[in-house]
Amino acid sequence: MNTLTKRLWKCISYCFPFRKKKPNDNAVEEIEIKQESLEKQPIEANSERETSYEVNSERETTIEANSERETSYEVNSERETTIEANSEIETSYEVNSERETTVEAKRKRETTTKAHRKRKAANKSNSTRKTAKKPNDAVSPERDKLYCDECVSRQKICFEDQVKTSIAKKKVFWTDFKRSNDFERGLLSRGWVKKIAPTFNAGPKKTVFRDPTYGHKIISRYDIQPNLILTRKRVELHLLREDQITNHFCRVHATSKSGLCKVLRQWCLSCDANPHTFFPRCYMFSKINEKQAFIDDFTMTAACGILKWVLRTNGKSLQDEVIPSRKEKEEKTAICMSDAKINNHGPARIVPEDIIVTALVVCQFHLYDLTHEDEDDIICAGIVDRKHFISDYYQVMHHGAHIQNSDKYVDYCHQLLCKLRRVNPQLDIDGEKNIWISKPRNLSRGRGIRCRNDLKDICSLGREWVVEKYIERPLLVYGTKFDLRQHFLITDWYPLTIWFYKHSFLRFSSQPFTLESLDTATHVCNYAIQKKLKNAPNRHPNLPEENMWHSDEFKEYLCTIGKEQVWDSIIIPGMKKALIHTMKATRENVKYRKNSFDLFGSDFLFGENFQPWLLEIQYKPGITKDTSVMWKIVPPMVEDMLRVVIDYKDDPNCNVGGFELIYKQANYTGNVSRSAPNTRTDARHPGLGSYFTS
């Protein structure tokens, strides 16, 4: 019997008091039969009125009682509804105050609450309030709430204990990296906690810690200084305690374009190493005598270019001892004279052979200046007209002119260049075009960099520029120029400790290599510039679309050309040598502090003989994961950095991943020796300008 039938029989029992038994399923039929029998019997008027009066009075009394019962029932139901609503509001308020929930979790709780209301309303009865039995696998919202509250409180207690333990073990870090998930992930896995503050020393009254998993916040009533500080900004060292570790060094001059040139030039005077074996010669126009030294170097490079032109035009090289036949000379001369028409320079003209004699004189003076030998072999000790010589040089190199009777000087040029090659390690990278690269000394990411080959144009630059010799014969991959970014880590300056990372990446140009155009898109490989450019349609299909290779891909390329041995025999040793010498030179100016470290990025270019040449050193290089190659390199490199900085201190035998300790100063006594300042105008060829006139 359902609820509606029960209510109907209850009303009938109140309306008809003579019905004493509880109605059953056939009660409706019995009432109809009795009513018919009462209508057939003769009833007197008086007795009928009395009976109806009594019945009416009893009915009114019953209706009033029923209305009172219904009113009380409605009030009780409203009270229960209000109590349930208040309890739900309190429950939701408590849950929201204790933890932040996701949208899906909120929807699930709302669905569970509505289902519970429907079940409770369906199971209510006017006579008895019995709750239907729930399945064994169903959990009530009350039990679910208690379970969640217990979990949240347990998690908060666990995080609070972790914070206390980390503070006791000095494992509190602070960082302002916007994308420091790799650092944070590595530190959190080691039991460190992060201090939430705008600066590492902010908050003298309290310190906030936040659970990265559940978002719980623990607030300490006193300031807690972090033990590890990771920042990209400058840190005032006097604000740090001695035991605080930070990734910051002060006055690392080698990380600027002009500073790198300065420290290497000064350092070469106090040691046996020659920086010209790994760093292209460079000039700072901010110095008084630097511009004149550059003019002398430009003239010297032009003279060597003339001698190389003579060998190339007559079919001879520094490695080739065979002099070509007369027919081959004529063919080579015809090709050379047609260069002007190919480059739209107009008809080629003939330059007198005096330019070769002048070039030989300049090169002999330079050789004597470097070796102080062969003074008797100097052709002429006269004064050279620089302006006239440079003008003829432009006619040959820029406009395709031909030098008269150049074949007579092949042997002289070859012998002199061989001698210069033994004392000038940069002779092979100079080429014939005399191209230099100008860089603003205070800009980064390739901004403002340009290639130039005109002396007047270069000398018009101001004091804020640095001019460096461009490598005209670089190593190419599928006809495209590239450079290599190599990371290294320094954990101490005294004793100097250098860690070399075994993985690196290559950055390609978007255009095929050529010296006919000095466009930045061809000659500057910085990713910040190349990512804004469109790749040339005639590039080799094996080159990457994102213009970046992992070092493993480069080693695979070396295997395809049969040069797999040069990576371990030439490239890696050459880069290590350059970094060790450079850091030795720059540590004299570093403001020393213990418990400091930082990551550096060095850019290398390779010559045709795979010899690495250091271009720049970046302080705090960008490790943004913009490409698939950076996704392969950055996360493991960050984890390996933490191994070196944190784990290695406690366990020197621990696994340091991809980092290799390539240098640690031995027999360190703690005394800092500083070399004398460089008073010479140019370490390569001092006083060369005395042989020229303007």
XYZ file of C-alpha atoms in Angstrom:
694
model
C 0.000 0.000 0.000
C 1.534 3.298 -1.080
C 1.701 6.587 0.812
C -1.285 8.199 -1.013
C -3.651 5.366 -0.073
C -2.569 5.571 3.556
C -3.322 9.286 3.686
C -6.776 8.753 2.101
C -7.823 6.140 4.662
C -6.551 8.295 7.479
C -8.847 11.146 6.396
C -11.851 8.759 6.082
C -11.241 7.374 9.576
C -11.426 10.891 11.011
C -14.580 11.754 9.037
C -16.436 8.553 10.007
C -15.894 7.849 13.714
C -18.012 4.692 13.690
C -15.231 3.081 11.693
C -13.062 1.670 14.500
C -10.979 -0.854 12.628
C -7.977 0.095 10.550
C -8.972 0.224 6.927
C -7.664 -2.434 4.661
C -7.382 -2.746 0.902
C -11.197 -3.255 0.452
C -12.238 -0.354 2.701
C -13.570 1.794 -0.121
C -16.082 -0.857 -1.248
C -17.394 -1.429 2.332
C -18.061 2.297 2.810
C -20.104 2.463 -0.401
C -22.252 -0.563 0.628
C -23.008 0.832 4.093
C -23.943 4.227 2.680
C -26.473 2.565 0.331
C -27.995 0.552 3.193
C -28.369 3.670 5.315
C -30.177 5.505 2.531
C -32.761 2.639 2.145
C -33.728 2.467 5.844
C -36.548 4.720 7.067
C -35.232 7.270 9.486
C -37.339 9.620 11.512
C -36.766 13.318 11.153
C -35.834 14.046 14.762
C -33.454 11.193 15.133
C -32.003 12.059 11.722
C -31.380 15.708 12.710
C -29.799 14.680 16.012
C -27.636 12.123 14.327
C -26.552 14.572 11.595
C -25.867 17.266 14.214
C -23.680 14.903 16.187
C -21.941 13.763 13.068
C -21.352 17.342 11.925
C -19.986 18.358 15.286
C -17.708 15.368 15.326
C -16.596 16.140 11.758
C -15.806 19.746 12.632
C -13.831 18.608 15.658
C -11.960 16.103 13.515
C -11.239 18.660 10.760
C -9.870 21.144 13.299
C -7.666 18.465 14.790
C -6.482 17.448 11.346
C -5.715 21.051 10.384
C -3.723 21.513 13.592
C -1.805 18.335 12.901
C -1.106 19.379 9.315
C 0.004 22.843 10.465
C 2.380 21.364 13.028
C 3.660 18.896 10.434
C 4.353 21.706 7.953
C 6.098 23.767 10.610
C 8.231 20.794 11.583
C 9.073 20.087 7.972
C 10.011 23.749 7.428
C 12.172 23.680 10.540
C 13.884 20.525 9.342
C 14.445 22.076 5.934
C 15.896 25.216 7.546
C 18.161 23.157 9.794
C 19.343 21.112 6.823
C 20.019 24.274 4.795
C 21.936 25.845 7.668
C 23.977 22.689 8.142
C 24.734 22.598 4.430
C 25.777 26.272 4.459
C 28.019 25.678 7.462
C 29.478 22.582 5.838
C 30.231 24.386 2.562
C 31.692 27.349 4.482
C 34.020 25.059 6.440
C 35.158 23.167 3.341
C 35.767 26.366 1.371
C 37.732 27.933 4.218
C 39.946 24.870 4.696
C 40.941 24.074 1.117
C 40.488 25.260 -2.444
C 38.670 22.732 -4.536
C 38.475 22.286 -8.287
C 35.349 22.847 -10.363
C 34.807 19.145 -10.874
C 34.938 18.447 -7.144
C 32.358 21.172 -6.464
C 29.998 19.707 -9.055
C 30.324 16.268 -7.526
C 29.475 17.560 -4.061
C 26.444 19.449 -5.379
C 25.211 16.350 -7.204
C 25.662 14.219 -4.087
C 23.769 16.733 -1.919
C 20.807 16.906 -4.325
C 20.534 13.125 -4.519
C 20.602 12.931 -0.736
C 17.737 15.453 -0.483
C 15.606 13.510 -2.935
C 16.126 10.240 -1.074
C 15.302 11.854 2.243
C 12.080 13.493 0.940
C 10.882 10.271 -0.726
C 11.360 8.193 2.426
C 9.389 10.488 4.765
C 5.973 9.349 5.990
C 3.158 11.111 7.898
C 2.812 8.332 10.447
C 6.443 7.064 10.702
C 9.787 8.413 9.447
C 11.779 5.492 8.263
C 14.963 5.869 6.219
C 15.415 3.475 3.354
C 18.469 1.231 3.529
C 21.384 2.322 1.364
C 23.568 -0.014 -0.630
C 26.747 -1.169 1.000
C 28.928 0.664 -1.526
C 27.202 4.057 -1.079
C 28.729 6.645 1.260
C 26.605 9.399 2.776
C 27.635 13.040 2.329
C 28.164 13.329 6.083
C 30.654 10.472 6.067
C 32.287 11.872 2.907
C 32.638 15.289 4.576
C 34.164 13.782 7.687
C 36.580 11.763 5.539
C 37.686 14.853 3.531
C 38.080 16.913 6.692
C 40.271 14.245 8.192
C 42.419 14.092 5.028
C 42.808 17.870 4.864
C 43.746 18.144 8.515
C 46.170 15.237 8.170
C 47.769 16.836 5.105
C 48.132 20.171 6.878
C 49.750 18.472 9.845
C 52.166 16.615 7.570
C 53.111 19.810 5.718
C 53.571 21.669 8.991
C 55.909 18.918 10.197
C 57.794 19.090 6.903
C 58.243 22.857 7.267
C 59.586 22.454 10.795
C 61.992 19.739 9.661
C 63.203 21.773 6.668
C 63.812 24.831 8.837
C 65.799 22.737 11.306
C 67.879 21.217 8.455
C 68.329 24.623 6.737
C 66.406 23.621 3.632
C 64.448 26.782 2.863
C 64.757 28.353 -0.601
C 63.461 31.477 -2.302
C 63.312 32.270 -6.023
C 61.989 34.975 -8.309
C 62.150 32.862 -11.461
C 58.874 33.120 -13.330
C 59.455 29.743 -14.922
C 61.375 27.928 -12.206
C 59.366 24.719 -12.171
C 62.477 22.629 -12.862
C 64.372 24.195 -9.960
C 61.396 23.952 -7.616
C 60.673 20.369 -8.577
C 64.237 19.330 -7.860
C 64.406 21.156 -4.532
C 61.015 19.932 -3.315
C 62.000 16.351 -4.079
C 65.005 16.876 -1.792
C 62.831 17.990 1.137
C 63.208 21.755 0.680
C 60.341 24.221 1.220
C 59.761 27.484 -0.616
C 59.447 30.829 1.100
C 56.641 32.956 -0.381
C 57.771 36.592 -0.414
C 58.452 39.375 -2.958
C 62.136 39.444 -1.925
C 64.337 36.942 -0.127
C 64.669 39.171 2.965
C 61.096 40.553 2.990
C 58.751 40.082 5.947
C 60.387 40.900 9.289
C 57.243 39.806 11.147
C 56.195 36.571 9.486
C 57.095 34.002 6.843
C 54.635 32.202 4.553
C 55.093 28.672 3.226
C 52.719 27.031 0.768
C 52.145 23.371 0.032
C 52.668 23.019 -3.760
C 50.357 19.970 -3.933
C 47.289 20.945 -1.883
C 47.778 24.701 -1.537
C 47.906 24.750 2.279
C 49.584 27.817 3.752
C 51.689 27.745 6.886
C 52.455 31.157 8.395
C 55.325 31.530 10.809
C 55.162 34.326 13.362
C 58.801 35.296 12.827
C 60.993 35.919 9.788
C 62.861 32.912 8.392
C 65.743 33.680 6.022
C 66.141 31.282 3.075
C 69.236 29.116 2.897
C 69.221 29.052 -0.942
C 68.475 32.110 -3.105
C 67.823 31.697 -6.850
C 67.455 34.959 -8.721
C 68.146 36.619 -12.071
C 68.648 40.010 -10.427
C 71.646 41.473 -8.701
C 71.998 40.548 -5.044
C 73.629 42.887 -2.554
C 76.186 40.613 -0.954
C 76.298 42.550 2.306
C 72.675 41.549 2.943
C 73.537 37.828 2.949
C 74.717 35.642 5.767
C 77.844 33.569 5.238
C 75.912 30.290 5.164
C 73.361 31.471 2.580
C 73.875 30.041 -0.930
C 73.085 32.200 -3.959
C 73.532 32.033 -7.726
C 75.231 35.382 -8.073
C 78.719 36.755 -8.664
C 79.825 40.377 -8.736
C 82.119 41.935 -11.336
C 82.522 39.050 -13.764
C 84.010 41.217 -16.513
C 84.348 38.433 -19.064
C 80.573 38.310 -19.501
C 80.539 41.626 -21.375
C 81.848 42.125 -24.907
C 84.394 44.766 -23.970
C 85.281 43.081 -20.667
C 86.147 39.788 -22.358
C 88.516 41.568 -24.716
C 90.114 43.520 -21.882
C 90.721 40.660 -19.432
C 92.201 38.379 -22.092
C 94.523 41.082 -23.371
C 95.813 41.863 -19.880
C 96.092 38.237 -18.861
C 98.213 37.206 -21.862
C 101.023 39.450 -20.583
C 101.315 37.536 -17.292
C 101.116 33.944 -18.540
C 102.390 31.702 -21.294
C 98.987 31.085 -22.911
C 98.074 32.951 -26.076
C 94.408 34.062 -26.224
C 94.709 34.560 -29.989
C 94.576 30.774 -30.348
C 90.927 30.660 -29.206
C 89.582 34.248 -29.215
C 89.357 36.414 -32.376
C 91.196 39.710 -32.020
C 88.977 42.469 -30.743
C 89.133 46.257 -30.227
C 87.259 48.540 -27.829
C 86.578 51.947 -29.331
C 86.046 53.375 -25.847
C 89.832 53.366 -25.350
C 91.957 56.178 -26.732
C 94.480 54.114 -28.706
C 92.155 51.263 -29.707
C 90.837 52.827 -32.899
C 94.313 53.463 -34.264
C 95.316 49.892 -33.387
C 92.283 48.666 -35.306
C 93.243 50.730 -38.380
C 96.696 49.129 -38.340
C 95.155 45.665 -38.024
C 92.704 46.367 -40.855
C 95.605 47.367 -43.117
C 97.626 44.329 -42.083
C 94.672 42.005 -42.800
C 94.188 43.667 -46.206
C 97.846 43.008 -47.058
C 97.499 39.332 -46.148
C 94.333 39.241 -48.221
C 96.255 40.466 -51.284
C 98.851 37.707 -50.860
C 96.078 35.085 -50.532
C 94.397 36.505 -53.622
C 97.643 36.055 -55.586
C 97.873 32.401 -54.558
C 94.208 31.673 -55.218
C 94.178 33.427 -58.601
C 97.230 31.485 -59.751
C 95.896 28.159 -58.488
C 98.119 27.748 -55.435
C 97.328 27.420 -51.748
C 99.286 27.234 -48.519
C 98.820 23.450 -48.463
C 99.500 22.951 -52.188
C 103.117 23.147 -53.363
C 102.302 22.521 -57.043
C 102.436 25.591 -59.301
C 99.770 25.368 -62.046
C 100.507 25.516 -65.754
C 100.276 28.685 -67.846
C 96.918 27.608 -69.306
C 95.442 27.128 -65.837
C 96.705 30.584 -64.832
C 94.981 32.178 -67.835
C 91.695 30.402 -67.064
C 91.869 31.465 -63.411
C 92.609 35.050 -64.441
C 89.621 35.085 -66.801
C 87.350 33.848 -64.032
C 88.671 36.490 -61.642
C 88.184 39.332 -64.134
C 84.575 38.253 -64.680
C 83.739 38.662 -60.990
C 82.898 42.321 -61.482
C 80.277 41.538 -64.121
C 78.741 38.808 -61.964
C 78.461 41.182 -58.958
C 77.204 44.104 -61.096
C 80.324 46.204 -60.432
C 80.755 47.193 -64.055
C 83.766 46.427 -66.251
C 86.842 45.187 -64.401
C 89.952 47.363 -64.301
C 93.606 46.450 -63.963
C 95.422 47.363 -60.721
C 99.222 47.796 -61.027
C 101.479 45.247 -59.417
C 102.690 47.812 -56.906
C 99.862 46.710 -54.604
C 101.538 43.292 -54.274
C 104.875 44.891 -53.428
C 103.196 47.061 -50.807
C 101.434 44.055 -49.317
C 104.718 42.130 -49.107
C 106.377 45.039 -47.309
C 103.567 45.313 -44.765
C 103.568 41.581 -44.079
C 107.365 41.486 -43.676
C 107.288 44.322 -41.169
C 104.563 42.501 -39.280
C 106.552 39.271 -39.284
C 109.633 41.061 -37.958
C 107.535 42.736 -35.290
C 106.315 39.338 -34.069
C 109.558 37.352 -34.313
C 112.362 39.936 -34.595
C 113.849 37.768 -37.320
C 114.477 38.047 -41.063
C 115.279 41.735 -40.895
C 117.604 41.370 -43.892
C 114.800 39.952 -46.036
C 112.692 43.120 -45.905
C 112.120 44.296 -49.457
C 111.792 47.947 -48.698
C 111.898 50.066 -45.586
C 110.080 52.976 -47.109
C 106.885 54.598 -45.993
C 103.638 53.033 -47.234
C 100.771 55.182 -48.456
C 97.880 53.644 -46.537
C 95.106 55.554 -48.298
C 96.285 54.577 -51.787
C 96.844 50.977 -50.735
C 93.339 50.617 -49.236
C 91.784 52.173 -52.343
C 93.471 49.616 -54.629
C 92.530 46.838 -52.201
C 88.842 47.782 -52.513
C 89.134 47.681 -56.310
C 90.398 44.106 -56.166
C 88.207 42.690 -53.406
C 84.981 44.675 -53.742
C 84.882 45.479 -57.445
C 86.586 42.478 -59.042
C 89.674 44.215 -60.433
C 92.682 42.171 -61.586
C 96.298 42.725 -60.481
C 98.835 43.054 -63.241
C 101.630 40.413 -63.444
C 100.531 38.687 -60.250
C 102.083 35.375 -61.342
C 105.591 36.766 -60.765
C 104.967 37.031 -57.020
C 103.484 33.599 -56.302
C 106.624 32.193 -54.656
C 107.240 35.308 -52.564
C 103.636 35.355 -51.358
C 103.652 31.646 -50.567
C 106.874 31.762 -48.537
C 105.840 34.814 -46.554
C 102.375 33.458 -45.756
C 103.877 30.179 -44.538
C 106.094 32.106 -42.134
C 103.190 34.211 -40.912
C 101.072 31.143 -40.438
C 103.542 29.744 -37.891
C 103.302 32.845 -35.690
C 99.774 34.067 -36.435
C 97.172 31.431 -35.405
C 94.325 33.473 -36.912
C 95.699 33.656 -40.447
C 93.427 30.857 -41.703
C 90.184 32.443 -40.451
C 90.865 35.903 -41.888
C 90.011 35.239 -45.519
C 90.399 37.905 -48.208
C 87.336 40.157 -47.698
C 88.591 41.768 -44.448
C 85.162 41.534 -42.775
C 84.721 42.706 -39.176
C 81.720 42.381 -36.894
C 80.633 45.376 -34.791
C 78.789 44.847 -31.497
C 77.234 47.298 -29.026
C 79.007 46.600 -25.766
C 75.876 46.933 -23.588
C 73.325 44.954 -25.622
C 72.565 41.240 -25.770
C 70.606 38.670 -27.821
C 72.238 39.824 -31.070
C 70.784 43.330 -31.029
C 72.748 45.877 -33.043
C 75.284 43.388 -34.413
C 76.408 44.061 -38.001
C 79.105 42.827 -40.360
C 81.211 45.543 -42.055
C 84.165 45.589 -44.479
C 84.675 49.317 -45.070
C 87.332 51.068 -42.978
C 85.654 54.466 -43.068
C 82.307 52.977 -42.060
C 83.828 51.120 -39.118
C 85.844 54.098 -37.875
C 82.675 56.215 -37.788
C 81.368 54.110 -34.883
C 81.313 55.694 -31.440
C 82.862 54.802 -28.106
C 80.099 52.349 -27.166
C 81.085 49.851 -29.874
C 83.335 46.804 -29.914
C 84.822 45.550 -33.198
C 85.850 41.908 -33.549
C 87.427 40.050 -36.459
C 84.839 38.043 -38.353
C 85.634 34.392 -39.122
C 85.366 34.376 -42.908
C 85.998 30.648 -43.309
C 83.685 28.990 -40.771
C 82.684 25.354 -40.593
C 79.363 24.898 -42.406
C 76.637 22.272 -42.075
C 74.837 21.710 -45.373
C 76.125 25.092 -46.584
C 74.745 26.983 -43.565
C 76.549 28.825 -40.786
C 75.981 27.853 -37.150
C 77.366 28.454 -33.672
C 77.311 26.328 -30.526
C 76.068 27.257 -27.045
C 78.074 25.492 -24.336
C 77.023 25.746 -20.674
C 79.424 25.578 -17.754
C 79.063 26.037 -14.002
C 81.371 27.783 -11.546
C 80.989 26.875 -7.868
C 84.023 28.714 -6.500
C 86.642 31.250 -7.590
C 89.303 30.594 -4.947
C 90.089 27.821 -5.627
C 88.712 28.180 -9.147
C 86.274 25.306 -9.781
C 84.767 24.836 -13.261
C 82.147 22.251 -14.250
C 81.639 21.532 -17.969
C 78.240 20.294 -19.181
C 78.482 17.469 -21.699
C 75.340 18.412 -23.691
C 75.078 21.518 -25.854
C 73.039 22.803 -28.788
C 73.677 24.346 -32.195
C 71.946 27.457 -33.562
C 71.619 27.716 -37.332
C 71.204 30.674 -39.628
C 67.998 30.844 -41.639
C 69.902 31.688 -44.866
C 72.661 29.857 -46.782
C 76.154 31.156 -46.105
C 77.726 33.655 -48.491
C 80.228 36.516 -48.232
C 78.664 38.425 -51.114
C 76.017 39.716 -48.719
C 76.669 40.955 -45.183
C 73.054 40.545 -44.099
C 72.475 39.833 -40.398
C 70.141 36.951 -41.226
C 73.075 35.128 -42.834
C 75.913 35.851 -40.429
C 74.334 36.223 -36.948
C 73.029 32.943 -35.524
C 71.426 34.203 -32.291
C 68.120 32.433 -31.786
C 66.467 35.681 -30.658
C 67.075 37.018 -34.191
C 66.635 33.882 -36.289
C 63.268 32.923 -34.745
C 61.756 36.099 -36.227
C 62.981 35.296 -39.744
C 61.649 32.939 -42.383
C 63.870 30.101 -43.514
C 65.189 30.378 -47.055
C 63.394 28.084 -49.531
C 66.698 26.860 -50.999
C 68.048 25.569 -47.680
C 69.073 21.942 -47.383
C 66.109 19.735 -46.358
C 68.125 18.074 -43.573
C 68.397 21.343 -41.651
C 65.900 21.744 -38.760
C 62.898 24.020 -39.159
C 63.416 25.493 -35.676
C 67.104 26.191 -36.533
C 68.446 24.243 -33.571
C 70.246 20.944 -33.114
C 71.187 18.910 -30.079
C 74.906 18.145 -29.835
C 74.088 14.463 -30.349
C 72.622 15.326 -33.761
C 75.785 17.221 -34.642
C 77.902 14.202 -33.710
C 75.727 12.070 -35.987
C 76.381 14.561 -38.800
C 80.138 14.302 -38.180
C 79.842 10.552 -38.567
C 78.149 10.967 -41.941
C 81.083 13.041 -43.259
C 83.685 10.703 -41.753
C 84.859 13.123 -39.037
C 83.422 11.451 -35.927
C 86.792 11.598 -34.132
C 87.062 15.420 -34.182
C 84.400 15.858 -31.475
C 86.518 14.201 -28.782
C 89.937 15.093 -30.188
C 89.536 18.743 -31.313
C 86.183 20.324 -30.449
C 85.720 19.334 -26.789
C 89.393 19.861 -25.763
C 89.445 23.212 -27.576
C 86.329 24.485 -25.786
C 87.599 23.337 -22.378
C 90.926 25.057 -22.963
C 89.256 28.331 -23.951
C 86.940 28.346 -20.924
C 89.679 27.495 -18.420
C 91.994 30.248 -19.710
C 89.174 32.795 -19.833
C 87.994 32.097 -16.297
C 91.563 32.263 -15.019
C 91.853 35.692 -16.610
C 88.593 37.042 -15.237
C 88.780 35.812 -11.640
C 91.236 38.589 -10.780
C 88.389 41.112 -10.888
C 85.587 39.057 -9.337
C 84.312 40.172 -5.941
C 84.815 36.951 -4.053
C 82.237 35.357 -1.782
C 81.987 31.795 -0.516
C 78.771 29.778 -1.036
C 78.092 31.316 -4.444
C 77.619 29.653 -7.808
C 76.173 30.418 -11.208
C 75.603 29.080 -14.689
C 77.325 30.580 -17.739
C 76.708 30.154 -21.457
C 79.585 30.380 -23.939
C 79.151 30.782 -27.712
C 81.648 29.056 -30.023
C 82.208 29.186 -33.766
C 84.301 26.606 -35.601
C 86.828 27.060 -38.370
C 87.129 24.811 -41.379
C 89.642 22.720 -39.429
C 87.072 22.240 -36.591
C 89.055 24.526 -34.266
C 86.635 26.214 -31.787
C 86.724 30.014 -31.423
C 85.179 31.711 -28.392
C 82.817 34.536 -29.353
C 81.044 35.559 -26.132
C 80.248 34.436 -22.591
C 76.738 34.964 -21.284
C 76.074 35.469 -17.564
C 72.810 33.839 -16.431
C 71.968 32.607 -19.944
C 68.362 32.116 -20.937
C 67.152 28.553 -20.454
C 63.610 29.046 -21.687
C 62.179 25.885 -23.237
C 61.128 27.428 -26.549
C 62.110 24.510 -28.785
C 62.119 20.741 -28.640
C 65.917 20.800 -28.236
C 65.685 23.028 -25.157
C 63.113 20.647 -23.656
C 65.718 17.888 -23.944
C 68.549 19.925 -22.437
C 67.125 22.221 -19.735
C 65.287 19.871 -17.288
C 68.162 17.388 -16.881
C 70.705 20.218 -16.742
C 68.829 21.921 -13.891
C 68.617 18.643 -11.988
C 72.348 18.085 -12.513
C 73.075 21.622 -11.284
C 71.303 20.838 -8.009
C 73.346 17.667 -7.720
C 76.572 19.654 -8.012
C 75.524 22.556 -5.775
C 73.636 20.635 -3.058
C 74.321 16.897 -3.194
C 78.034 17.145 -3.969
C 78.723 19.067 -0.752
C 77.416 16.220 1.392
C 78.700 13.392 -0.799
C 81.671 14.064 -3.127
C 81.133 10.631 -4.675
C 77.517 11.289 -5.694
C 76.297 11.210 -9.266
C 76.629 14.688 -10.825
C 74.863 13.759 -14.063
C 76.087 15.537 -17.173
C 78.535 17.881 -15.427
C 82.255 17.166 -15.534
C 84.806 18.794 -13.240
C 87.366 20.080 -15.759
C 89.392 22.372 -13.525
C 90.037 22.890 -9.813
C 92.934 25.023 -8.729
C 95.550 23.059 -6.824
C 97.786 24.322 -4.013
C 95.614 27.356 -3.390
C 97.171 29.654 -0.778
C 94.444 32.287 -0.653
C 96.570 35.129 -2.047
C 95.187 37.016 -5.012
C 97.804 38.204 -7.483
C 96.876 40.871 -9.978
C 98.733 41.415 -13.219
C 100.034 44.790 -14.292
C 97.827 46.774 -16.656
C 98.514 46.557 -20.351
C 100.371 49.636 -21.552
C 100.909 48.443 -25.112
C 98.550 49.571 -27.823
C 98.316 46.116 -29.362
C 99.743 42.807 -28.175
C 99.985 41.369 -31.694
C 101.836 44.033 -33.627
C 102.843 47.033 -31.474
C 104.050 50.090 -33.306
C 102.816 48.908 -36.709
C 101.311 52.298 -37.443
C 104.770 53.855 -37.749
C 105.188 52.280 -41.183
C 102.096 53.958 -42.645
C 101.015 57.410 -43.633
C 97.479 58.551 -43.995
